[in-house]
Each structure stands twice: as structure tokens, then as C-alpha cells.
Amino acid sequence: MLTAITRAVSRSIVNCELTHLERVPIDLENARRQHHAYEEVLRALGVEVHPLPEEPDLPDSVFVEDTAIILEECAVLTRPGADSRKPEVESIVQALAPYRTLYRVAAPGTVDGGDVLTVGKRIFVGLTRRSNQSAIEQMQEFLKPFGYTVRGVPVTGCLHLKSAVTQVAEKKLLINPAWVRESDFPGMDFIEVDPSEPYAANVLMVGEKLVYQPTYPKTLARLEAAGFHPLLVDASELAKAEGALTCCSLIFNA
Ligand code: GLY
């Protein structure tokens, strides 16, 4: 059964890490309402949601995706690139231990789950301020026995690889070609975001269904023209903390 780990929005989210965005006020109650609506959409899609309690002292901890990479055969605990985010991993160890054998990236490796795009047995890791070659080499070592390849992909202009490209179908990616090269994903087809919506490439795939934001109507029209009809949920308040839809859950087959 599809299962999602989520975590309540921290009361300290106003102190979140920001890399490419200016700090603007975040309405905590609105962020919590949007996060609740997000969990409800997952439930509507038949996902069993396991919400973890709030971490009052970890501002970015709602973005649980960054703490682990969950595959069918095992899971890799990350070592997040921002020091303020490293403590987020401990509670995820407890949450995942019942489901998967756990590997763990060690120093000097750093990787955020938001930089990791898994397409079948190919794992693409964004080479960003958060994720480095040492982590890629450790992941190669852990995952080679299961038949995965792991390779780095240059990313410019955004925080994470999955701000620039996400999967919408088995062989199709939604991509912002200004931030990541299509040629780094051989064998894939692409839908490009509307150039006026650079942050629009983050779509959450839940089984074969998609979840998307109403904030990007022109790119939504491109998805619909390609035959995709995602469920919509507004995550605009969380976006002020430089997080997107995929960031807010770890979804896996339990
Ligand atoms: N605020 C999200 C992050 O920087 O990781």
C-alpha cells in the first residue's frame, strides 16, 4: 500500500533556510492549512499518511523529502547540505526502520532528497550547494547491488534538482530547460514549463496520479494538453520557505 511520511509545519518556519528567494513573511496558520490540505489530497488518492509531530526547533522540517531516498529494496538516509537541517534525519530513522533496510550517507558527503530524481533504476542527483560528489559515490556503493546507477547532474538557478525537473510518467519529465539540460536525461520525453513560470517543474507523482499547484496555470495547461489532469493543491505559503510539493512527503510502497 502507498504510504506517505509527512511532518507538521514547524512554528519556526519563518527562520527557514533561503537560497534563491528573498525572505517574506510566512503566515504560519495558512502554511498549516495548506499542509493539511496536501495530506488530505494524498488520502484522497488512497495513500496512508503517517504524520510526524512538529519539530519546533527545526524550521525546515516540514520538507521531509530531503531526509531520505526510499527505493523498493532499501532506503538511504541523507546528510542534508545545510547544517540547520542535519538534525531532521534522526526522527526519520525511527519512522523508516520498520519498512526498509537503511543506509546512511556519511561526511564529507552531503545530499538533500530534493536533489534526487529516481526514474526506474536510474538515479539523478543534482550537483547543487546541498549535494556533492562524495554523497553520489556513497550512494553508488550502496545501490549498485540493487541494479541502480547514480549520476550527478548540473543544476543552475534553483535550490534543488526537483525544482527544475520531476517525473510525470514512466518516460516523461516536466522540466525547466533554463535550469537543467534535457540531454542529461537520455531516453526521456519532456514537457517544458512555460518560460514565465520558472518554478513550475515540481509535480508530485503518486502512483500514476499527479498532484500539482494552481499557481502555474500556463504550465498546467501544457500538462493538460499532454493528457495529464492533476489534482490541485495550493502550496504557495510553503513556497515562501523555498519548498514545493514533492518536498512535503516521503512516499513509498509499505
Ligand atoms: N527552505 C528549504 C531549504 O532551504 O532547504
Short mmCIF file of C-alpha atoms and ligand atoms in Angstrom, two decimals:
data_model
loop_
_atom_site.label_atom_id
_atom_site.label_comp_id
_atom_site.label_asym_id
_atom_site.label_seq_id
_atom_site.Cartn_x
_atom_site.Cartn_y
_atom_site.Cartn_z
CA MET A 1 0.00 0.00 0.00
CA LEU A 2 1.24 3.51 -0.80
CA THR A 3 2.36 5.22 2.38
CA ALA A 4 3.48 8.81 2.98
CA ILE A 5 5.51 10.19 5.82
CA THR A 6 4.79 13.87 6.42
CA ARG A 7 5.69 16.23 9.24
CA ALA A 8 3.70 19.11 10.71
CA VAL A 9 4.83 22.64 9.81
CA SER A 10 7.27 23.93 12.43
CA ARG A 11 6.35 27.07 14.35
CA SER A 12 9.88 28.27 13.49
CA ILE A 13 9.37 28.03 9.70
CA VAL A 14 9.89 31.81 9.47
CA ASN A 15 13.57 31.08 10.21
CA CYS A 16 13.89 28.65 7.30
CA GLU A 17 16.92 28.41 5.03
CA LEU A 18 16.62 30.54 1.90
CA THR A 19 18.99 30.34 -1.06
CA HIS A 20 17.33 31.86 -4.12
CA LEU A 21 14.34 33.63 -2.58
CA GLU A 22 14.04 36.87 -0.61
CA ARG A 23 12.64 36.41 2.89
CA VAL A 24 8.98 37.45 3.06
CA PRO A 25 6.52 36.99 5.93
CA ILE A 26 5.09 33.47 6.21
CA ASP A 27 1.61 33.06 7.68
CA LEU A 28 2.03 30.01 9.92
CA GLU A 29 -1.68 29.24 10.09
CA ASN A 30 -2.04 29.44 6.32
CA ALA A 31 1.03 27.23 5.86
CA ARG A 32 -0.53 24.69 8.24
CA ARG A 33 -3.88 24.85 6.43
CA GLN A 34 -2.17 24.24 3.09
CA HIS A 35 -0.13 21.38 4.54
CA HIS A 36 -3.29 19.79 5.93
CA ALA A 37 -4.98 20.14 2.51
CA TYR A 38 -1.92 18.46 0.96
CA GLU A 39 -2.25 15.50 3.35
CA GLU A 40 -5.96 15.29 2.50
CA VAL A 41 -5.17 15.11 -1.23
CA LEU A 42 -2.79 12.23 -0.54
CA ARG A 43 -5.52 10.45 1.42
CA ALA A 44 -7.99 11.08 -1.40
CA LEU A 45 -5.54 9.26 -3.67
CA GLY A 46 -5.60 6.25 -1.35
CA VAL A 47 -2.29 6.95 0.38
CA GLU A 48 -1.95 6.05 4.06
CA VAL A 49 -0.46 9.18 5.63
CA HIS A 50 1.78 8.93 8.71
CA PRO A 51 2.19 12.48 10.05
CA LEU A 52 5.18 13.02 12.33
CA PRO A 53 4.86 15.56 15.14
CA GLU A 54 6.08 19.10 14.75
CA GLU A 55 9.75 19.81 15.40
CA PRO A 56 9.52 23.30 16.96
CA ASP A 57 13.26 23.98 16.67
CA LEU A 58 13.80 22.71 13.13
CA PRO A 59 12.45 25.41 10.78
CA ASP A 60 12.58 23.40 7.53
CA SER A 61 11.48 20.06 8.96
CA VAL A 62 8.14 20.03 7.10
CA PHE A 63 10.22 19.29 3.99
CA VAL A 64 10.72 15.61 4.87
CA GLU A 65 11.68 14.64 1.33
CA ASP A 66 15.17 15.96 1.98
CA THR A 67 15.92 13.41 4.70
CA ALA A 68 15.78 10.13 2.78
CA ILE A 69 15.68 8.41 -0.61
CA ILE A 70 13.29 5.48 -0.45
CA LEU A 71 13.56 2.72 -3.05
CA GLU A 72 11.72 -0.60 -3.29
CA GLU A 73 14.69 -2.53 -1.89
CA CYS A 74 16.11 -0.19 0.77
CA ALA A 75 16.34 3.45 1.84
CA VAL A 76 19.26 5.87 2.04
CA LEU A 77 19.24 8.39 4.87
CA THR A 78 20.66 11.66 3.66
CA ARG A 79 23.10 14.07 5.25
CA PRO A 80 21.45 17.40 4.37
CA GLY A 81 23.70 20.11 2.98
CA ALA A 82 22.51 22.86 5.34
CA ASP A 83 23.77 22.41 8.91
CA SER A 84 20.44 23.59 10.34
CA ARG A 85 18.76 20.66 8.57
CA LYS A 86 21.08 17.81 9.58
CA PRO A 87 19.18 17.03 12.84
CA GLU A 88 15.99 16.42 10.84
CA VAL A 89 17.19 12.95 9.88
CA GLU A 90 17.12 11.34 13.35
CA SER A 91 13.35 11.02 13.69
CA ILE A 92 13.13 9.73 10.11
CA VAL A 93 15.37 6.80 11.08
CA GLN A 94 12.69 5.69 13.55
CA ALA A 95 9.90 6.20 11.04
CA LEU A 96 11.57 4.21 8.23
CA ALA A 97 13.23 1.40 10.17
CA PRO A 98 10.08 -0.79 10.17
CA TYR A 99 9.88 -0.64 6.36
CA ARG A 100 13.36 -0.73 4.83
CA THR A 101 17.00 -1.68 5.35
CA LEU A 102 18.66 1.69 5.93
CA TYR A 103 21.94 3.01 4.52
CA ARG A 104 23.31 6.35 5.57
CA VAL A 105 25.39 8.99 3.79
CA ALA A 106 28.40 9.99 5.92
CA ALA A 107 30.67 13.07 5.98
CA PRO A 108 32.04 14.61 3.84
CA GLY A 109 29.05 13.60 1.74
CA THR A 110 26.01 15.83 1.71
CA VAL A 111 22.79 15.28 -0.20
CA ASP A 112 19.23 16.59 0.08
CA GLY A 113 16.43 14.32 -1.11
CA GLY A 114 15.13 17.24 -3.18
CA ASP A 115 18.19 16.77 -5.36
CA VAL A 116 17.43 13.12 -6.07
CA LEU A 117 15.24 12.11 -9.01
CA THR A 118 14.70 8.37 -9.39
CA VAL A 119 13.50 7.15 -12.80
CA GLY A 120 13.30 3.37 -12.79
CA LYS A 121 16.79 2.13 -11.99
CA ARG A 122 18.43 5.46 -12.86
CA ILE A 123 19.08 7.91 -10.05
CA PHE A 124 19.94 11.51 -10.97
CA VAL A 125 21.48 13.71 -8.27
CA GLY A 126 21.59 17.49 -8.66
CA LEU A 127 25.04 18.95 -8.16
CA THR A 128 23.97 21.92 -6.06
CA ARG A 129 25.14 23.72 -2.92
CA ARG A 130 23.41 20.95 -0.96
CA SER A 131 24.58 17.76 -2.69
CA ASN A 132 28.10 16.67 -3.59
CA GLN A 133 30.19 14.05 -5.36
CA SER A 134 31.08 12.22 -2.14
CA ALA A 135 27.40 11.53 -1.46
CA ILE A 136 26.94 10.35 -5.04
CA GLU A 137 29.85 7.91 -4.67
CA GLN A 138 28.45 6.56 -1.39
CA MET A 139 25.03 6.10 -2.98
CA GLN A 140 26.63 4.29 -5.92
CA GLU A 141 28.26 1.91 -3.46
CA PHE A 142 25.03 1.26 -1.51
CA LEU A 143 22.76 0.90 -4.53
CA LYS A 144 24.86 -0.87 -7.17
CA PRO A 145 23.96 -4.32 -5.74
CA PHE A 146 20.28 -3.50 -6.42
CA GLY A 147 20.99 -2.56 -10.05
CA TYR A 148 20.80 1.24 -9.74
CA THR A 149 23.07 3.73 -11.45
CA VAL A 150 23.66 7.05 -9.70
CA ARG A 151 24.98 10.09 -11.56
CA GLY A 152 25.38 13.79 -10.92
CA VAL A 153 23.52 16.39 -12.97
CA PRO A 154 24.49 20.09 -13.15
CA VAL A 155 21.75 22.44 -11.93
CA THR A 156 21.71 26.25 -12.08
CA GLY A 157 19.27 28.88 -10.87
CA CYS A 158 17.34 26.94 -8.21
CA LEU A 159 17.81 25.18 -4.88
CA HIS A 160 17.27 21.55 -5.84
CA LEU A 161 17.19 19.32 -8.92
CA LYS A 162 13.49 18.68 -8.36
CA SER A 163 12.76 22.42 -8.56
CA ALA A 164 13.95 22.05 -12.16
CA VAL A 165 12.67 18.63 -13.23
CA THR A 166 10.26 15.95 -11.98
CA GLN A 167 8.71 12.83 -13.45
CA VAL A 168 5.11 12.83 -14.73
CA ALA A 169 5.02 9.40 -16.41
CA GLU A 170 7.28 6.41 -16.96
CA LYS A 171 9.28 8.10 -19.72
CA LYS A 172 8.22 11.73 -19.39
CA LEU A 173 9.65 14.60 -17.35
CA LEU A 174 8.33 18.10 -16.63
CA ILE A 175 11.37 20.33 -16.95
CA ASN A 176 12.63 23.89 -16.84
CA PRO A 177 15.36 23.76 -19.52
CA ALA A 178 16.81 27.04 -18.22
CA TRP A 179 17.92 25.28 -15.04
CA VAL A 180 18.82 21.76 -16.15
CA ARG A 181 19.76 20.20 -19.52
CA GLU A 182 17.41 17.78 -21.26
CA SER A 183 20.46 15.95 -22.65
CA ASP A 184 21.30 14.82 -19.09
CA PHE A 185 18.21 12.57 -19.14
CA PRO A 186 18.72 10.32 -22.17
CA GLY A 187 15.75 8.31 -23.39
CA MET A 188 13.18 10.58 -21.75
CA ASP A 189 10.48 12.78 -23.33
CA PHE A 190 9.83 16.25 -21.98
CA ILE A 191 7.12 18.76 -21.25
CA GLU A 192 8.72 22.16 -20.74
CA VAL A 193 7.37 24.65 -18.20
CA ASP A 194 6.03 27.92 -19.55
CA PRO A 195 9.06 30.27 -19.50
CA SER A 196 7.07 32.81 -17.43
CA GLU A 197 6.67 30.16 -14.66
CA PRO A 198 10.23 29.05 -13.86
CA TYR A 199 9.26 27.33 -10.58
CA ALA A 200 6.57 25.21 -12.25
CA ALA A 201 8.53 22.00 -12.81
CA ASN A 202 7.75 20.41 -9.44
CA VAL A 203 4.90 17.92 -9.77
CA LEU A 204 4.22 15.15 -7.25
CA MET A 205 3.65 11.72 -8.75
CA VAL A 206 1.54 9.41 -6.56
CA GLY A 207 1.42 6.05 -8.27
CA GLU A 208 0.18 7.03 -11.73
CA LYS A 209 -1.66 10.13 -10.49
CA LEU A 210 -0.26 13.65 -10.35
CA VAL A 211 -0.62 16.44 -7.79
CA TYR A 212 0.13 19.98 -8.91
CA GLN A 213 -0.26 23.60 -7.85
CA PRO A 214 -2.86 26.01 -9.29
CA THR A 215 -0.16 28.70 -9.06
CA TYR A 216 1.21 27.82 -12.50
CA PRO A 217 -1.78 27.97 -14.90
CA LYS A 218 0.22 28.17 -18.13
CA THR A 219 2.27 25.09 -17.33
CA LEU A 220 -0.86 23.35 -16.06
CA ALA A 221 -2.39 23.99 -19.49
CA ARG A 222 0.67 22.33 -21.07
CA LEU A 223 0.22 19.30 -18.79
CA GLU A 224 -3.46 19.08 -19.67
CA ALA A 225 -2.71 19.40 -23.38
CA ALA A 226 -0.40 16.41 -22.97
CA GLY A 227 -3.23 14.39 -21.39
CA PHE A 228 -2.40 14.85 -17.69
CA HIS A 229 -5.13 16.01 -15.30
CA PRO A 230 -3.52 16.51 -11.89
CA LEU A 231 -5.30 17.07 -8.61
CA LEU A 232 -4.57 20.60 -7.46
CA VAL A 233 -3.43 21.83 -4.07
CA ASP A 234 -2.18 25.28 -3.19
CA ALA A 235 1.24 25.24 -1.50
CA SER A 236 2.04 28.92 -2.10
CA GLU A 237 2.64 29.70 1.60
CA LEU A 238 5.14 26.84 1.89
CA ALA A 239 6.76 28.03 -1.35
CA LYS A 240 7.84 31.17 0.53
CA ALA A 241 10.11 28.82 2.52
CA GLU A 242 11.58 27.54 -0.78
CA GLY A 243 9.72 24.26 -0.62
CA ALA A 244 7.48 22.64 -3.21
CA LEU A 245 5.04 19.76 -3.45
CA THR A 246 7.49 16.87 -3.57
CA CYS A 247 9.35 18.29 -0.55
CA CYS A 248 6.43 17.70 1.82
CA SER A 249 6.30 13.89 1.79
CA LEU A 250 8.24 10.66 1.53
CA ILE A 251 6.03 8.30 -0.47
CA PHE A 252 6.74 4.59 -0.77
CA ASN A 253 5.17 1.15 -1.01
CA ALA A 254 4.90 -0.14 2.54
N1 GLY B 1 13.99 26.19 2.96
C1 GLY B 1 14.23 24.95 2.32
C2 GLY B 1 15.67 24.65 2.32
O1 GLY B 1 16.45 25.57 2.15
O2 GLY B 1 16.10 23.54 2.45
#
